[in-house]
mmCIF file of C-alpha atoms in Angstrom:
data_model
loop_
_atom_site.group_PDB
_atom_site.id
_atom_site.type_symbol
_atom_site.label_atom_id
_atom_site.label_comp_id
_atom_site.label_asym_id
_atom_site.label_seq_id
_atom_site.Cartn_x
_atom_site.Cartn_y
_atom_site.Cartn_z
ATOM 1 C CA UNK A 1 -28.514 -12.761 -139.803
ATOM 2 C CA UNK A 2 -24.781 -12.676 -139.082
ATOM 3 C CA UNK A 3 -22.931 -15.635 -138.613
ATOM 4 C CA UNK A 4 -19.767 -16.378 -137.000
ATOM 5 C CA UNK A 5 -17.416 -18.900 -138.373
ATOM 6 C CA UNK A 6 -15.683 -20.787 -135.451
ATOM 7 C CA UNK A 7 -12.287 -20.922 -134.736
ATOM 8 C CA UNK A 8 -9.934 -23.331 -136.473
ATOM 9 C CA UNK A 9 -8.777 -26.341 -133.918
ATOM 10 C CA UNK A 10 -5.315 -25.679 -134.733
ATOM 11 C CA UNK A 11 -5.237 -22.150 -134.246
ATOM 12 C CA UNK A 12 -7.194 -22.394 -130.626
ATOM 13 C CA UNK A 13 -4.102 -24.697 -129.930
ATOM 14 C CA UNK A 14 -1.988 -22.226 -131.370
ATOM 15 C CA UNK A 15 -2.940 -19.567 -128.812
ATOM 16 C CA UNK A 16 -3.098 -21.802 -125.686
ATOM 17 C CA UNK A 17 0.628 -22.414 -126.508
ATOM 18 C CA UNK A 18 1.215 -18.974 -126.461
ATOM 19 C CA UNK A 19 -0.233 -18.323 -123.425
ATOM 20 C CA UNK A 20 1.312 -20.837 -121.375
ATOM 21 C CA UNK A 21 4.732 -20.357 -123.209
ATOM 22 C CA UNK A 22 4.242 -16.061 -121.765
ATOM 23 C CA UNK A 23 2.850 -17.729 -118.626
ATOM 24 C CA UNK A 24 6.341 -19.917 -117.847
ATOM 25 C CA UNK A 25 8.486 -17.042 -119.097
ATOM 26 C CA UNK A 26 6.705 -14.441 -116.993
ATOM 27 C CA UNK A 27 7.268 -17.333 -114.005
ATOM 28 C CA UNK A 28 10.940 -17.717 -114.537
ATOM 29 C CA UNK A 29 11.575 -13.635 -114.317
ATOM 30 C CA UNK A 30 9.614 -14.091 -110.861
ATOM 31 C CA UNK A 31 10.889 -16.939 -109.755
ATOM 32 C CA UNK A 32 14.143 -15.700 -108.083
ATOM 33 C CA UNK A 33 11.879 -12.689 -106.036
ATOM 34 C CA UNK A 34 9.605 -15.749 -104.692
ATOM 35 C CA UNK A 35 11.911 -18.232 -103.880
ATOM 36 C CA UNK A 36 13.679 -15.133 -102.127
ATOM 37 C CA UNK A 37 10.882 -13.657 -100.079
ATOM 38 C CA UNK A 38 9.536 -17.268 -99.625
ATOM 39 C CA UNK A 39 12.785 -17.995 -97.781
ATOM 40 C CA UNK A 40 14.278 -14.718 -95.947
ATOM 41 C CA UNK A 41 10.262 -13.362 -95.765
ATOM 42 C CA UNK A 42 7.578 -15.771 -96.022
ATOM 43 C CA UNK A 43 8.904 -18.337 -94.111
ATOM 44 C CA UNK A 44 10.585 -16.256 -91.363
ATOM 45 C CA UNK A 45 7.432 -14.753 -90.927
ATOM 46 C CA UNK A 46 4.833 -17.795 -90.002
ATOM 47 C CA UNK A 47 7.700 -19.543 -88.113
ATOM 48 C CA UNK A 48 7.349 -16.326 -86.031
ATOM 49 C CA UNK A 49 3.803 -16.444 -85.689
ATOM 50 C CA UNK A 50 3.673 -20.288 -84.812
ATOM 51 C CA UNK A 51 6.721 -19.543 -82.016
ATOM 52 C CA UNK A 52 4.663 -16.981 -80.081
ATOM 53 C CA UNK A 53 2.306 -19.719 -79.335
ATOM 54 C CA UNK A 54 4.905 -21.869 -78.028
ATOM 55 C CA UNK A 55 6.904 -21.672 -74.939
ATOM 56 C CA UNK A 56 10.356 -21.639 -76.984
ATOM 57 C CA UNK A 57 13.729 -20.608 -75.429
ATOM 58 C CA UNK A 58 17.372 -20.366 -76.461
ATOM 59 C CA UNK A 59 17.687 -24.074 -74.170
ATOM 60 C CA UNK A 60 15.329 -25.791 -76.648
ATOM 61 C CA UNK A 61 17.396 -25.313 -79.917
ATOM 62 C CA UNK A 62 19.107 -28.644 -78.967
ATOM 63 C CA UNK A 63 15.898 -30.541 -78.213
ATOM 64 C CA UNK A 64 12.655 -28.846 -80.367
ATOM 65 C CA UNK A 65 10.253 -31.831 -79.265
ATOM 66 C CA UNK A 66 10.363 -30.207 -75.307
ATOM 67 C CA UNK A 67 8.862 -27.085 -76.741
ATOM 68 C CA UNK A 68 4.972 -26.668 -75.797
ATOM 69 C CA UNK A 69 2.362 -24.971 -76.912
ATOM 70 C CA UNK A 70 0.573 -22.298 -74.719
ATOM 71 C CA UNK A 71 -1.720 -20.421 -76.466
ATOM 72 C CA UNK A 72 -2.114 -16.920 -75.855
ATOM 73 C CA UNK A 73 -0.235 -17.090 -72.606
ATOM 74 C CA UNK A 74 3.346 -14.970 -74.187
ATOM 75 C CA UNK A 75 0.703 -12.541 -75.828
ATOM 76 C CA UNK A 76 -0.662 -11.982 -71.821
ATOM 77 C CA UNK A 77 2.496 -12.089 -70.513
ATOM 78 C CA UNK A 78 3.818 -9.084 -72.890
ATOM 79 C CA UNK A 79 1.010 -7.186 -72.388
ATOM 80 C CA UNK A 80 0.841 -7.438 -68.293
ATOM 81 C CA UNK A 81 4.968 -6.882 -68.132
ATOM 82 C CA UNK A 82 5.733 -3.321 -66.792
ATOM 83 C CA UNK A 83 8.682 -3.721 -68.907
ATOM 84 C CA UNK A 84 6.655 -3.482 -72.189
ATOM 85 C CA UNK A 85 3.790 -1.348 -70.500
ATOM 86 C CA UNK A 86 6.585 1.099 -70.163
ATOM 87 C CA UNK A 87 7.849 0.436 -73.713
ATOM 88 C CA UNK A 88 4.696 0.928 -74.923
ATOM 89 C CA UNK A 89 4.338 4.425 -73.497
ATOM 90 C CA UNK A 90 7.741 5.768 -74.828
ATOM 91 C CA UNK A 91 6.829 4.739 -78.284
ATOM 92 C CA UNK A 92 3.527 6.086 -78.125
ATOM 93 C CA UNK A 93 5.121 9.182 -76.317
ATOM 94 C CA UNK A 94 7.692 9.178 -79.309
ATOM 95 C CA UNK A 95 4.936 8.899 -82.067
ATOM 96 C CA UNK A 96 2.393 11.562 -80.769
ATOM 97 C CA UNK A 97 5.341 14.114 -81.070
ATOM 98 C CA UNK A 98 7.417 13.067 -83.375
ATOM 99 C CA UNK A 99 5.017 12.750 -86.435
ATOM 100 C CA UNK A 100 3.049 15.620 -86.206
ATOM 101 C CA UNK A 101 6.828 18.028 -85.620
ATOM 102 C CA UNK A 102 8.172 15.717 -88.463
ATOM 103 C CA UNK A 103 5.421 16.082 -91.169
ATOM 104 C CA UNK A 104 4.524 20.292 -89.990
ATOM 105 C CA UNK A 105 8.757 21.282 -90.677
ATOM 106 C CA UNK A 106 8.285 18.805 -93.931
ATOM 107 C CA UNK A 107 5.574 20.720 -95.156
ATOM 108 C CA UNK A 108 6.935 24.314 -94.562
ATOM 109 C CA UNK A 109 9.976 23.032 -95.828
ATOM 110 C CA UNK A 110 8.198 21.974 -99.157
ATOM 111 C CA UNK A 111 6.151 25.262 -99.534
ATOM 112 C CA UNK A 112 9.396 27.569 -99.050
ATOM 113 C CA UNK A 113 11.283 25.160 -101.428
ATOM 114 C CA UNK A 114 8.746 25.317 -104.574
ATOM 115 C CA UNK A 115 8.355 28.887 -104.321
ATOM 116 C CA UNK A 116 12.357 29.375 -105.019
ATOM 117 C CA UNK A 117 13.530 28.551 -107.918
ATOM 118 C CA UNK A 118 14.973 25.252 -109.169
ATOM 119 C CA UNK A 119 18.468 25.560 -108.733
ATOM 120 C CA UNK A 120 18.110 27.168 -105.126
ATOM 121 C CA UNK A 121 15.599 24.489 -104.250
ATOM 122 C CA UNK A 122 17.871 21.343 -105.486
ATOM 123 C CA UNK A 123 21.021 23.120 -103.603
ATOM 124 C CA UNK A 124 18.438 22.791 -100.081
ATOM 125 C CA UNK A 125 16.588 19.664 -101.213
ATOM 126 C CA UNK A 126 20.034 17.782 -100.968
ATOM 127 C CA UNK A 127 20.960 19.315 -98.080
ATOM 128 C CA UNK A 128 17.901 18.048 -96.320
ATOM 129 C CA UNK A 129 18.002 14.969 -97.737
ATOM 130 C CA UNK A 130 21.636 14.342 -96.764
ATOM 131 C CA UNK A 131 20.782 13.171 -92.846
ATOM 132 C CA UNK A 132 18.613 10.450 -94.534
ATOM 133 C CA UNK A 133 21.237 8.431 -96.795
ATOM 134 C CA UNK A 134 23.537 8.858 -93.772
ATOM 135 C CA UNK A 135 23.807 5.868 -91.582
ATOM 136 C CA UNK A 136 21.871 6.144 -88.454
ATOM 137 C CA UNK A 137 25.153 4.880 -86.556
ATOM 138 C CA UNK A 138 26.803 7.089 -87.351
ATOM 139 C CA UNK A 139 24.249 10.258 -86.630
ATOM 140 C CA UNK A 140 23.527 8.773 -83.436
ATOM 141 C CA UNK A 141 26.693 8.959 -82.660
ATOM 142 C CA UNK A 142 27.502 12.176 -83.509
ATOM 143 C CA UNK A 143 24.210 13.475 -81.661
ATOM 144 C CA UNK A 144 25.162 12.213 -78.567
ATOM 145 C CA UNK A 145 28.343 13.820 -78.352
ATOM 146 C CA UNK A 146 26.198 17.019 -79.179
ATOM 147 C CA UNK A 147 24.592 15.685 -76.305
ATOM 148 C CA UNK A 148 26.704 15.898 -73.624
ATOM 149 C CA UNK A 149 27.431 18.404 -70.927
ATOM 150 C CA UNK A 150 30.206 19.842 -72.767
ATOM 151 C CA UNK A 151 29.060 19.398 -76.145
ATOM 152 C CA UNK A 152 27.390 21.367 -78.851
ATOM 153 C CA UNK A 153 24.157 21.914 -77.970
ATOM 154 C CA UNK A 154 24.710 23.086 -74.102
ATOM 155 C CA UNK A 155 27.216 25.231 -75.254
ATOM 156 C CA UNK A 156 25.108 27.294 -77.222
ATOM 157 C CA UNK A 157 22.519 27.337 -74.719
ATOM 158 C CA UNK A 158 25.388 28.812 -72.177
ATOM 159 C CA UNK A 159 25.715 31.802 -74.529
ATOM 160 C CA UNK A 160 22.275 32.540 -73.803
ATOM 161 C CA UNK A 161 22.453 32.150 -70.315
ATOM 162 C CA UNK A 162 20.599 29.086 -70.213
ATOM 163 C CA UNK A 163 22.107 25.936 -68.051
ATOM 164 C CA UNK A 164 21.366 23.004 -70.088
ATOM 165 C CA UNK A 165 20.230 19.749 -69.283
ATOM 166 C CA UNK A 166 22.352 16.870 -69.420
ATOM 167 C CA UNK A 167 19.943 15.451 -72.021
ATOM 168 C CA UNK A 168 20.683 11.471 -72.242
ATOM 169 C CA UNK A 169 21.221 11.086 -68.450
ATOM 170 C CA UNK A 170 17.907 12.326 -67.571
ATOM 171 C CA UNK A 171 14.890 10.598 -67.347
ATOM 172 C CA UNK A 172 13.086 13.500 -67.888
ATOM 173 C CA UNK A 173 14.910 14.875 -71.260
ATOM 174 C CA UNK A 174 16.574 11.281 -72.670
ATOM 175 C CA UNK A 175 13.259 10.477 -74.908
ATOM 176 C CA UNK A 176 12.935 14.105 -76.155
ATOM 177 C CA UNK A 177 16.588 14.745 -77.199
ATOM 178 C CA UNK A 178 16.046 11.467 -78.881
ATOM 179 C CA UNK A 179 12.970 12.760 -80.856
ATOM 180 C CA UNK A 180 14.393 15.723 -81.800
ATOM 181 C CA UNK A 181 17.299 14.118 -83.394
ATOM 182 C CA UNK A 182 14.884 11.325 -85.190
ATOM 183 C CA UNK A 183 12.875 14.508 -86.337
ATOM 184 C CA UNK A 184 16.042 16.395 -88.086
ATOM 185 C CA UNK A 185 16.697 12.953 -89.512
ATOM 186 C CA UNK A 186 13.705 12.417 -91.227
ATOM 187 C CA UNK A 187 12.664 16.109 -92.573
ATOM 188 C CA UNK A 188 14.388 15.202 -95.547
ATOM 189 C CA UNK A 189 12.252 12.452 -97.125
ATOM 190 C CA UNK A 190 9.077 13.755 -95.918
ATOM 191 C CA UNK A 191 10.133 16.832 -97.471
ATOM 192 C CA UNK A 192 10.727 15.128 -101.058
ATOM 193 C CA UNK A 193 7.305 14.004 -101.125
ATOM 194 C CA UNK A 194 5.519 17.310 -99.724
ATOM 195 C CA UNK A 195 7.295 18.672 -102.642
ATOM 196 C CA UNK A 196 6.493 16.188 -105.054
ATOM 197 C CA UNK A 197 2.738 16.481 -104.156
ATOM 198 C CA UNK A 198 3.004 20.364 -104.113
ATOM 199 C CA UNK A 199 4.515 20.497 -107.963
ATOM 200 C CA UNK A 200 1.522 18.224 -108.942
ATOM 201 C CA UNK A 201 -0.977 20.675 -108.088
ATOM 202 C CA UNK A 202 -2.205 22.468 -111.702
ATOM 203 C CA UNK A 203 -0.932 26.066 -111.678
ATOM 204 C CA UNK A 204 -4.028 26.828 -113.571
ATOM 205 C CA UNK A 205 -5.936 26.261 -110.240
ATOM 206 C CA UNK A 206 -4.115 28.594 -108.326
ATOM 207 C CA UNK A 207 -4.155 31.170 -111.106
ATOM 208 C CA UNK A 208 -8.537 30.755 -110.948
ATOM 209 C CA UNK A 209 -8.326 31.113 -107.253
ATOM 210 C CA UNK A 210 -6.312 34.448 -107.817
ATOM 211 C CA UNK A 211 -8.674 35.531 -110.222
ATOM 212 C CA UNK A 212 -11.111 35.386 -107.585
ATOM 213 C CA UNK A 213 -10.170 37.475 -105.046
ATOM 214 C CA UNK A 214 -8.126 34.376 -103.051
ATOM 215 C CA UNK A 215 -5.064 35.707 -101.061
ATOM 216 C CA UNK A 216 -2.438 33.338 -100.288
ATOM 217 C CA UNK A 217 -3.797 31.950 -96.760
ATOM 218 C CA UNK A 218 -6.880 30.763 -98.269
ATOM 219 C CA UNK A 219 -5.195 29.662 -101.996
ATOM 220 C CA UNK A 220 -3.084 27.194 -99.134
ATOM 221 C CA UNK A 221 -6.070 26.228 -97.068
ATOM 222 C CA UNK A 222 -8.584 25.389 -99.841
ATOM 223 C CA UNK A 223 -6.393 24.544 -102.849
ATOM 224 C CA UNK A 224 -3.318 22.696 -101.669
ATOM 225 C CA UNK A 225 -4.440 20.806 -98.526
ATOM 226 C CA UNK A 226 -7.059 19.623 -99.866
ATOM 227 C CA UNK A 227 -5.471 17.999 -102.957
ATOM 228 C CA UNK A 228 -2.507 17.376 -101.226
ATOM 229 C CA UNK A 229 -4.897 15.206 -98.631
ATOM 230 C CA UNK A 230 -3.555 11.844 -100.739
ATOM 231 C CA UNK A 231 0.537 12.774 -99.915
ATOM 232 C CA UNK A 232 -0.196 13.528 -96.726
ATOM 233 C CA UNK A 233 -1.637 10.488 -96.254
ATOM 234 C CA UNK A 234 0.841 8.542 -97.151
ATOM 235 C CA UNK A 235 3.394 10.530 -95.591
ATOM 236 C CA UNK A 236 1.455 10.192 -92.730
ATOM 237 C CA UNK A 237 1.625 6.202 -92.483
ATOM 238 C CA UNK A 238 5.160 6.109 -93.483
ATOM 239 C CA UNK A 239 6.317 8.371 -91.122
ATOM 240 C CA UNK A 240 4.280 6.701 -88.457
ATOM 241 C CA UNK A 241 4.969 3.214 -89.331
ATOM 242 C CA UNK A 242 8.394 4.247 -89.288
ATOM 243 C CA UNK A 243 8.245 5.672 -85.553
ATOM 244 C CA UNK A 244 6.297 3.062 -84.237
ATOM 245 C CA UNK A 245 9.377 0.929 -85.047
ATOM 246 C CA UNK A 246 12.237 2.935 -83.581
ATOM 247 C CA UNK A 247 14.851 0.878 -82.307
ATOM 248 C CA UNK A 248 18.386 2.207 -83.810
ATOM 249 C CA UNK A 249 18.325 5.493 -82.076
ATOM 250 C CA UNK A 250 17.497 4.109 -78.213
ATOM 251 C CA UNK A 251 19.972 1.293 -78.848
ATOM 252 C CA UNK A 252 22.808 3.691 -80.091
ATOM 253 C CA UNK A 253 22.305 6.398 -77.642
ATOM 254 C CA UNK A 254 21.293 5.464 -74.300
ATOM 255 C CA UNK A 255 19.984 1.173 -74.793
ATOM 256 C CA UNK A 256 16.734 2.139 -73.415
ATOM 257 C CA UNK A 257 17.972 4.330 -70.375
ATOM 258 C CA UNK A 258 18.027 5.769 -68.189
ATOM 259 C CA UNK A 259 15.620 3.927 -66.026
ATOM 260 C CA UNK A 260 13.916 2.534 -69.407
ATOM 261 C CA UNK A 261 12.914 5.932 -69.949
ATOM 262 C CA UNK A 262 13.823 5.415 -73.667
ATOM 263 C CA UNK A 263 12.910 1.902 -74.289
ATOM 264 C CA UNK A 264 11.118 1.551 -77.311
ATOM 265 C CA UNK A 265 9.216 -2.054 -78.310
ATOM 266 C CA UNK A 266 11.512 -2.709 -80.656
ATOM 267 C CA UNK A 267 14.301 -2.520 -78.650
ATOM 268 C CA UNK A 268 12.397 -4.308 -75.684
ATOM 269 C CA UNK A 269 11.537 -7.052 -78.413
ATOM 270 C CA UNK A 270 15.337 -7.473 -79.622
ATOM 271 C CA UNK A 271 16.087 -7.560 -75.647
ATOM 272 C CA UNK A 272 13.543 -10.582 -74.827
ATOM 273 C CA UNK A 273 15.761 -12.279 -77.871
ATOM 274 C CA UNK A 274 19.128 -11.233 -76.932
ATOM 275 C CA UNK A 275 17.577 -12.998 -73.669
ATOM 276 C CA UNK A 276 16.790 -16.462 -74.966
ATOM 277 C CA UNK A 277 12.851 -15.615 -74.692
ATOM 278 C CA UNK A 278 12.059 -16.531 -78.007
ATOM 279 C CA UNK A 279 8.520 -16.740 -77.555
ATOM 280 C CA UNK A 280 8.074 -13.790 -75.998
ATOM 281 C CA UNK A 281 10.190 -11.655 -77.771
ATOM 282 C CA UNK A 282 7.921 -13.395 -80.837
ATOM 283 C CA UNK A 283 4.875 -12.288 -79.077
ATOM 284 C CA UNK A 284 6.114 -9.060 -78.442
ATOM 285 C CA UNK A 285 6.439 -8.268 -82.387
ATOM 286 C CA UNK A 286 3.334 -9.058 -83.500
ATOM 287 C CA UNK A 287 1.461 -7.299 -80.692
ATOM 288 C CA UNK A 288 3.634 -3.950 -82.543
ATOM 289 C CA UNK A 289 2.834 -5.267 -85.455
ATOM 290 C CA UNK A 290 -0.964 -5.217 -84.634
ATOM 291 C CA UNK A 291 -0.441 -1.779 -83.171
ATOM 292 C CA UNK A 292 1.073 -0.404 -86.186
ATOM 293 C CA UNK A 293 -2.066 -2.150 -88.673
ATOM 294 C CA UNK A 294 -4.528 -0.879 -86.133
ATOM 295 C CA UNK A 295 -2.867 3.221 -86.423
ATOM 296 C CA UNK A 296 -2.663 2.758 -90.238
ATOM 297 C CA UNK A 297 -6.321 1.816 -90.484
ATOM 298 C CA UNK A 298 -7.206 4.722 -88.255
ATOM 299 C CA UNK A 299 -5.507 7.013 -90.605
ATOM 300 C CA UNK A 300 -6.962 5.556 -93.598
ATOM 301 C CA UNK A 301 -10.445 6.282 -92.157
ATOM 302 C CA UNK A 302 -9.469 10.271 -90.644
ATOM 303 C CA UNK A 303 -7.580 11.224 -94.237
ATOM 304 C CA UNK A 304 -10.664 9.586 -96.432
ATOM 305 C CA UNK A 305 -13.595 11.296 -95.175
ATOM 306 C CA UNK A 306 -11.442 14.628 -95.856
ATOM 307 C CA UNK A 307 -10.652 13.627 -99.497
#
């Protein structure tokens, strides 16, 4: 029979002193995070959530004990305003064609880059990932003077003997000259992590598969997809989280026009504050915000049963 001598008093104490002492020192490394995102995140954010309840307006700054609360009422006001209704569409609009373009050129990007070698492929990896570090100001800008009847973009099209829209004037063409210029912003980083994914994959793998008859179309199809499934799902929700909150592009470009025909939520939330409707521009975020958890969750659920 084995026996088990118990542990001194002292050095029980010993160790509970320890822990605690790690304990506060691991608490004063955190502390200045917390205190941060307690006061610029935390509290922001439920102050937010308890005004979109309330009937809250630039007038009551000066006299808080007016404000009332409503309930759900902003939250049915949002979602019956034609305003939003129409917001809603052009960021949907923006999303369905703007992800899928964004994270197809990303991936051929990131196939044609790892089969080059290194030096070529960090030469055209920084050069992709240029328009991303740049300030969207400033792209926007230079975009829509591309834009214009005289500008770039027309002028090329004249060589070919095509008459080109005037792109941000036009109902019809504003939203998609917008997503093409969000799209050849944002190559870049889904390209970094494409490629990232793609130089994880063993090489062994591939070499099997080539040992077994497997040509390149099928090595692609039934190798690399399918253990890339876990990048592209998470290039999937950033780039559609992302999209889902466009706002700098509309606002730079065209400030929703014409005819709200570029109006994203975003921007129709920052409008309802630059308005004085506090509540309602409150309301307004978190029904984007639910959007946004609601497409993430749908993702999560498409990508796992393929992994």
């Amino acid at each position: 029979m084995v026996t088990t001598m118990p542990a001194r008093p002292g050095k029980v104490s010993s160790l509970a002193a320890q822990r605690r002492r790690s304990a506060l020192i691991a608490w004063v490394f955190v502390a200045p995070f917390v205190l941060t995102f307690g006061v610029f995140g935390l509290i922001p954010l439920v102050s937010s959530l308890a005004m979109s309840f309330t009937d809250l307006k630039a007038r009551d700054i000066r006299s808080p004990f007016n404000v009332n609360f409503v309930g759900f009422d902003n939250f049915v006001t949002v979602l019956s305003d034609p305003s939003f209704q129409r917001a809603l569409i052009n960021t949907l609009m923006f999303v369905v064609v703007g992800v899928p373009a964004t994270l197809f050129l990303a991936l051929v990007l990131a196939v044609l880059l790892n089969s080059v070698s290194r030096k070529v492929a960090t030469f055209f990896r920084v050069g992709y990932y240029t328009p991303v570090i740049t300030t969207i100001v400033a792209v926007a800008v230079v975009w829509r003077i591309m834009y214009q009847n005289t500008g770039v973009i027309n002028t090329i099209l004249g060589w070919v003997g095509i008459s080109g829209p005037n792109w941000l004037s036009d109902p019809n063409t504003a939203l998609l000259a917008i997503t093409i210029m969000a799209v050849w912003r944002n190559i870049g980083a889904s390209m970094v992590i494409f490629l990232a994914g793609l130089q994880g994959i063993p090489a062994d793998v591939n070499e099997a598969a080539s040992i077994d008859g497997a040509n390149a179309v099928q090595k692609f199809f039934r190798i690399t997809i399918p253990m890339m499934m876990p990048t592209i799902l998470l290039n999937t929700i950033l780039v559609t989280t992302g999209y889902m909150q466009f706002f700098d592009e509309p606002f730079v470009m065209t400030n929703g026009g014409p005819l709200e025909s570029t109006t994203s939520i975003a921007l129709q939330v920052y409008n309802q504050f630059k308005y004085g409707n506090y509540s309602i521009g409150a309301a307004g975020a978190y029904v984007l915000f639910a959007l946004v958890g609601i497409l993430a969750l749908i993702q999560f659920r498409f990508f796992r049963q393929r992994t």
